Amino acid sequence: MYESVKKYHGFYIGRYEATMKGPDGSPSSLPFIIANSSPVTSIAFNNRVVSLLASRCITKDDVVSTLCYGVQWDQTVRFIEKNYPGISKDSTGKGNYSGTVIKTGSNEAYAQNNIYDMCGNAMEWTMEAYGSGTRVARGGYCKSNGIGTPISNRVGLSTTSTDNALGYRVALYIK
């Protein structure tokens, strides 16, 4: 990861929340980052796929995929804030707070710098530890009773926690 970031001057974060459906809509055993698909939700951090991403084991062609680290989340928020000042504290409608998770990338209003649904839809697991047996979920959350939670939202959860609005986003590195 360090060598990739150094050589290519950064990392890539998935434009969309992860889905377990391929581009043709068929079920997949590995995550995809595609628009207009239901994001993976109700998934614990200790799930097999999330565990693979947490150990940086999913590779395809010249790309390594990992679960997003907390520092990557923070860097992405800084990147977004260049065009949307104050978004890290904004909870007024830059995301889906309807109470129900929507298909990722399905609403242009929820995209900032061409990255969708970080401000509100499913909160997302990150590699960031909160304590023993816990990890941090970040981002806006659709179940905010219409009030909204900002992109900077973070919550420590047990690695066995699930919620129908808790998923994950993938970070990508070039090999």
mmCIF file of C-alpha atoms in Angstrom:
data_model
loop_
_atom_site.group_PDB
_atom_site.id
_atom_site.type_symbol
_atom_site.label_atom_id
_atom_site.label_comp_id
_atom_site.label_asym_id
_atom_site.label_seq_id
_atom_site.Cartn_x
_atom_site.Cartn_y
_atom_site.Cartn_z
ATOM 1 C CA MET A 1 0.000 0.000 0.000
ATOM 2 C CA TYR A 2 2.733 2.468 0.962
ATOM 3 C CA GLU A 3 4.656 1.865 -2.275
ATOM 4 C CA SER A 4 1.495 2.272 -4.370
ATOM 5 C CA VAL A 5 0.535 5.518 -2.642
ATOM 6 C CA LYS A 6 4.075 6.829 -3.057
ATOM 7 C CA LYS A 7 4.384 5.831 -6.718
ATOM 8 C CA TYR A 8 0.894 6.883 -7.856
ATOM 9 C CA HIS A 9 0.513 9.841 -5.454
ATOM 10 C CA GLY A 10 -2.464 8.477 -3.592
ATOM 11 C CA PHE A 11 -5.133 5.827 -3.499
ATOM 12 C CA TYR A 12 -8.530 5.405 -5.043
ATOM 13 C CA ILE A 13 -11.729 5.138 -3.066
ATOM 14 C CA GLY A 14 -14.735 3.370 -4.520
ATOM 15 C CA ARG A 15 -17.152 5.808 -6.172
ATOM 16 C CA TYR A 16 -19.977 3.676 -4.828
ATOM 17 C CA GLU A 17 -20.672 1.542 -1.802
ATOM 18 C CA ALA A 18 -19.790 -2.114 -2.344
ATOM 19 C CA THR A 19 -22.338 -4.494 -3.825
ATOM 20 C CA MET A 20 -22.253 -8.268 -4.154
ATOM 21 C CA LYS A 21 -23.773 -8.239 -7.626
ATOM 22 C CA GLY A 22 -21.864 -8.204 -10.877
ATOM 23 C CA PRO A 23 -22.421 -5.698 -13.678
ATOM 24 C CA ASP A 24 -25.067 -8.010 -15.165
ATOM 25 C CA GLY A 25 -26.958 -8.109 -11.833
ATOM 26 C CA SER A 26 -26.000 -11.694 -11.015
ATOM 27 C CA PRO A 27 -24.831 -12.592 -7.484
ATOM 28 C CA SER A 28 -21.074 -12.484 -6.902
ATOM 29 C CA SER A 29 -18.823 -13.939 -4.208
ATOM 30 C CA LEU A 30 -16.612 -10.831 -4.356
ATOM 31 C CA PRO A 31 -17.592 -7.160 -4.084
ATOM 32 C CA PHE A 32 -18.147 -4.872 -7.047
ATOM 33 C CA ILE A 33 -18.167 -1.082 -7.160
ATOM 34 C CA ILE A 34 -20.996 -0.268 -9.574
ATOM 35 C CA ALA A 35 -23.874 2.182 -9.724
ATOM 36 C CA ASN A 36 -27.569 1.396 -9.405
ATOM 37 C CA SER A 37 -27.123 -1.738 -7.351
ATOM 38 C CA SER A 38 -28.183 -2.393 -3.791
ATOM 39 C CA PRO A 39 -25.206 -1.899 -1.495
ATOM 40 C CA VAL A 40 -24.135 -4.712 0.793
ATOM 41 C CA THR A 41 -25.787 -4.158 4.168
ATOM 42 C CA SER A 42 -26.541 -6.202 7.292
ATOM 43 C CA ILE A 43 -22.932 -7.351 7.230
ATOM 44 C CA ALA A 44 -20.691 -7.764 10.259
ATOM 45 C CA PHE A 45 -17.050 -6.722 10.210
ATOM 46 C CA ASN A 46 -16.111 -10.351 10.895
ATOM 47 C CA ASN A 47 -17.949 -11.552 7.747
ATOM 48 C CA ARG A 48 -15.733 -13.546 5.325
ATOM 49 C CA VAL A 49 -15.696 -10.911 2.553
ATOM 50 C CA VAL A 50 -15.100 -8.007 4.921
ATOM 51 C CA SER A 51 -12.355 -10.032 6.621
ATOM 52 C CA LEU A 52 -10.702 -10.631 3.237
ATOM 53 C CA LEU A 53 -10.783 -6.915 2.508
ATOM 54 C CA ALA A 54 -9.470 -6.172 5.998
ATOM 55 C CA SER A 55 -6.479 -8.422 5.311
ATOM 56 C CA ARG A 56 -5.929 -6.938 1.821
ATOM 57 C CA CYS A 57 -6.483 -10.274 0.116
ATOM 58 C CA ILE A 58 -8.753 -9.366 -2.771
ATOM 59 C CA THR A 59 -6.763 -8.745 -5.928
ATOM 60 C CA LYS A 60 -7.774 -8.532 -9.549
ATOM 61 C CA ASP A 61 -5.489 -7.798 -12.450
ATOM 62 C CA ASP A 62 -3.275 -4.887 -11.362
ATOM 63 C CA VAL A 63 -5.420 -3.700 -8.443
ATOM 64 C CA VAL A 64 -5.485 -4.582 -4.736
ATOM 65 C CA SER A 65 -8.727 -3.861 -2.876
ATOM 66 C CA THR A 66 -8.972 -3.254 0.842
ATOM 67 C CA LEU A 67 -11.524 -2.081 3.311
ATOM 68 C CA CYS A 68 -11.253 1.697 3.669
ATOM 69 C CA TYR A 69 -8.961 2.871 6.476
ATOM 70 C CA GLY A 70 -10.046 5.715 8.751
ATOM 71 C CA VAL A 71 -7.196 7.891 7.484
ATOM 72 C CA GLN A 72 -8.378 7.295 3.900
ATOM 73 C CA TRP A 73 -11.872 8.357 4.898
ATOM 74 C CA ASP A 74 -10.448 11.552 6.422
ATOM 75 C CA GLN A 75 -8.341 12.261 3.311
ATOM 76 C CA THR A 76 -11.368 11.726 1.073
ATOM 77 C CA VAL A 77 -13.421 14.138 3.185
ATOM 78 C CA ARG A 78 -10.628 16.732 2.837
ATOM 79 C CA PHE A 79 -10.644 16.136 -0.940
ATOM 80 C CA ILE A 80 -14.420 16.612 -1.090
ATOM 81 C CA GLU A 81 -14.286 19.710 1.131
ATOM 82 C CA LYS A 82 -12.187 21.544 -1.488
ATOM 83 C CA ASN A 83 -15.368 21.848 -3.591
ATOM 84 C CA TYR A 84 -17.932 21.601 -0.796
ATOM 85 C CA PRO A 85 -16.584 23.629 2.148
ATOM 86 C CA GLY A 86 -18.114 22.626 5.468
ATOM 87 C CA ILE A 87 -19.516 19.320 4.210
ATOM 88 C CA SER A 88 -17.837 17.393 7.030
ATOM 89 C CA LYS A 89 -20.200 19.054 9.501
ATOM 90 C CA ASP A 90 -23.202 19.455 7.165
ATOM 91 C CA SER A 91 -26.184 17.222 7.857
ATOM 92 C CA THR A 92 -28.789 19.149 5.908
ATOM 93 C CA GLY A 93 -29.433 17.007 2.875
ATOM 94 C CA LYS A 94 -26.305 16.006 0.997
ATOM 95 C CA GLY A 95 -27.249 12.370 1.498
ATOM 96 C CA ASN A 96 -30.098 9.895 1.777
ATOM 97 C CA TYR A 97 -31.775 10.181 5.200
ATOM 98 C CA SER A 98 -35.096 8.640 4.156
ATOM 99 C CA GLY A 99 -34.935 5.716 6.581
ATOM 100 C CA THR A 100 -34.296 3.190 3.793
ATOM 101 C CA VAL A 101 -31.050 2.378 1.982
ATOM 102 C CA ILE A 102 -31.270 3.230 -1.723
ATOM 103 C CA LYS A 103 -29.310 1.850 -4.665
ATOM 104 C CA THR A 104 -25.849 3.304 -4.614
ATOM 105 C CA GLY A 105 -25.155 6.068 -7.077
ATOM 106 C CA SER A 106 -28.846 6.372 -7.917
ATOM 107 C CA ASN A 107 -29.210 10.032 -6.920
ATOM 108 C CA GLU A 108 -26.859 12.636 -8.426
ATOM 109 C CA ALA A 109 -27.627 14.979 -5.505
ATOM 110 C CA TYR A 110 -25.784 12.561 -3.211
ATOM 111 C CA ALA A 111 -22.497 12.746 -5.155
ATOM 112 C CA GLN A 112 -19.645 15.004 -4.151
ATOM 113 C CA ASN A 113 -16.536 15.060 -6.378
ATOM 114 C CA ASN A 114 -18.022 12.065 -8.202
ATOM 115 C CA ILE A 115 -18.071 9.950 -5.014
ATOM 116 C CA TYR A 116 -21.550 8.794 -4.079
ATOM 117 C CA ASP A 117 -23.407 8.258 -0.818
ATOM 118 C CA MET A 118 -20.696 8.978 1.765
ATOM 119 C CA CYS A 119 -22.867 11.694 3.325
ATOM 120 C CA GLY A 120 -25.883 9.494 3.816
ATOM 121 C CA ASN A 121 -27.143 6.051 2.848
ATOM 122 C CA ALA A 122 -25.398 3.144 4.577
ATOM 123 C CA MET A 123 -22.781 3.777 7.251
ATOM 124 C CA GLU A 124 -19.606 1.989 6.255
ATOM 125 C CA TRP A 125 -17.166 -0.251 8.115
ATOM 126 C CA THR A 126 -13.557 0.944 8.160
ATOM 127 C CA MET A 127 -10.317 -0.670 9.293
ATOM 128 C CA GLU A 128 -10.127 1.819 12.153
ATOM 129 C CA ALA A 129 -10.175 0.096 15.549
ATOM 130 C CA TYR A 130 -12.227 1.598 18.361
ATOM 131 C CA GLY A 131 -11.059 -0.834 21.025
ATOM 132 C CA SER A 132 -10.767 -4.557 21.565
ATOM 133 C CA GLY A 133 -13.289 -6.369 19.354
ATOM 134 C CA THR A 134 -14.608 -3.163 17.810
ATOM 135 C CA ARG A 135 -14.214 -1.241 14.568
ATOM 136 C CA VAL A 136 -15.410 2.161 13.424
ATOM 137 C CA ALA A 137 -18.256 2.668 10.977
ATOM 138 C CA ARG A 138 -18.242 6.041 9.239
ATOM 139 C CA GLY A 139 -20.368 8.320 7.149
ATOM 140 C CA GLY A 140 -23.921 9.514 6.938
ATOM 141 C CA TYR A 141 -26.742 7.165 7.806
ATOM 142 C CA CYS A 142 -30.155 6.863 6.150
ATOM 143 C CA LYS A 143 -31.879 6.176 9.482
ATOM 144 C CA SER A 144 -31.285 9.653 10.841
ATOM 145 C CA ASN A 145 -35.002 10.487 10.981
ATOM 146 C CA GLY A 146 -34.614 13.019 8.196
ATOM 147 C CA ILE A 147 -32.144 15.053 10.258
ATOM 148 C CA GLY A 148 -29.028 13.535 8.742
ATOM 149 C CA THR A 149 -25.610 12.663 10.028
ATOM 150 C CA PRO A 150 -22.592 14.245 8.377
ATOM 151 C CA ILE A 151 -19.888 12.532 6.352
ATOM 152 C CA SER A 152 -17.593 12.894 9.403
ATOM 153 C CA ASN A 153 -19.901 10.716 11.543
ATOM 154 C CA ARG A 154 -18.108 7.813 13.229
ATOM 155 C CA VAL A 155 -19.381 5.121 15.573
ATOM 156 C CA GLY A 156 -17.488 2.315 17.332
ATOM 157 C CA LEU A 157 -19.282 -1.019 16.905
ATOM 158 C CA SER A 158 -18.639 -4.627 17.872
ATOM 159 C CA THR A 159 -17.191 -6.612 14.957
ATOM 160 C CA THR A 160 -20.293 -8.828 15.140
ATOM 161 C CA SER A 161 -22.729 -5.893 14.792
ATOM 162 C CA THR A 162 -25.072 -5.782 11.823
ATOM 163 C CA ASP A 163 -27.677 -3.306 10.675
ATOM 164 C CA ASN A 164 -29.735 -3.087 7.502
ATOM 165 C CA ALA A 165 -27.998 0.255 6.852
ATOM 166 C CA LEU A 166 -24.417 -0.812 7.623
ATOM 167 C CA GLY A 167 -22.144 -1.771 4.734
ATOM 168 C CA TYR A 168 -18.692 -0.907 3.449
ATOM 169 C CA ARG A 169 -16.696 0.917 0.793
ATOM 170 C CA VAL A 170 -13.550 -0.353 -0.885
ATOM 171 C CA ALA A 171 -10.226 1.440 -1.311
ATOM 172 C CA LEU A 172 -8.091 0.507 -4.315
ATOM 173 C CA TYR A 173 -4.348 0.482 -4.934
ATOM 174 C CA ILE A 174 -2.445 -0.117 -8.134
ATOM 175 C CA LYS A 175 0.094 -2.953 -7.846
#
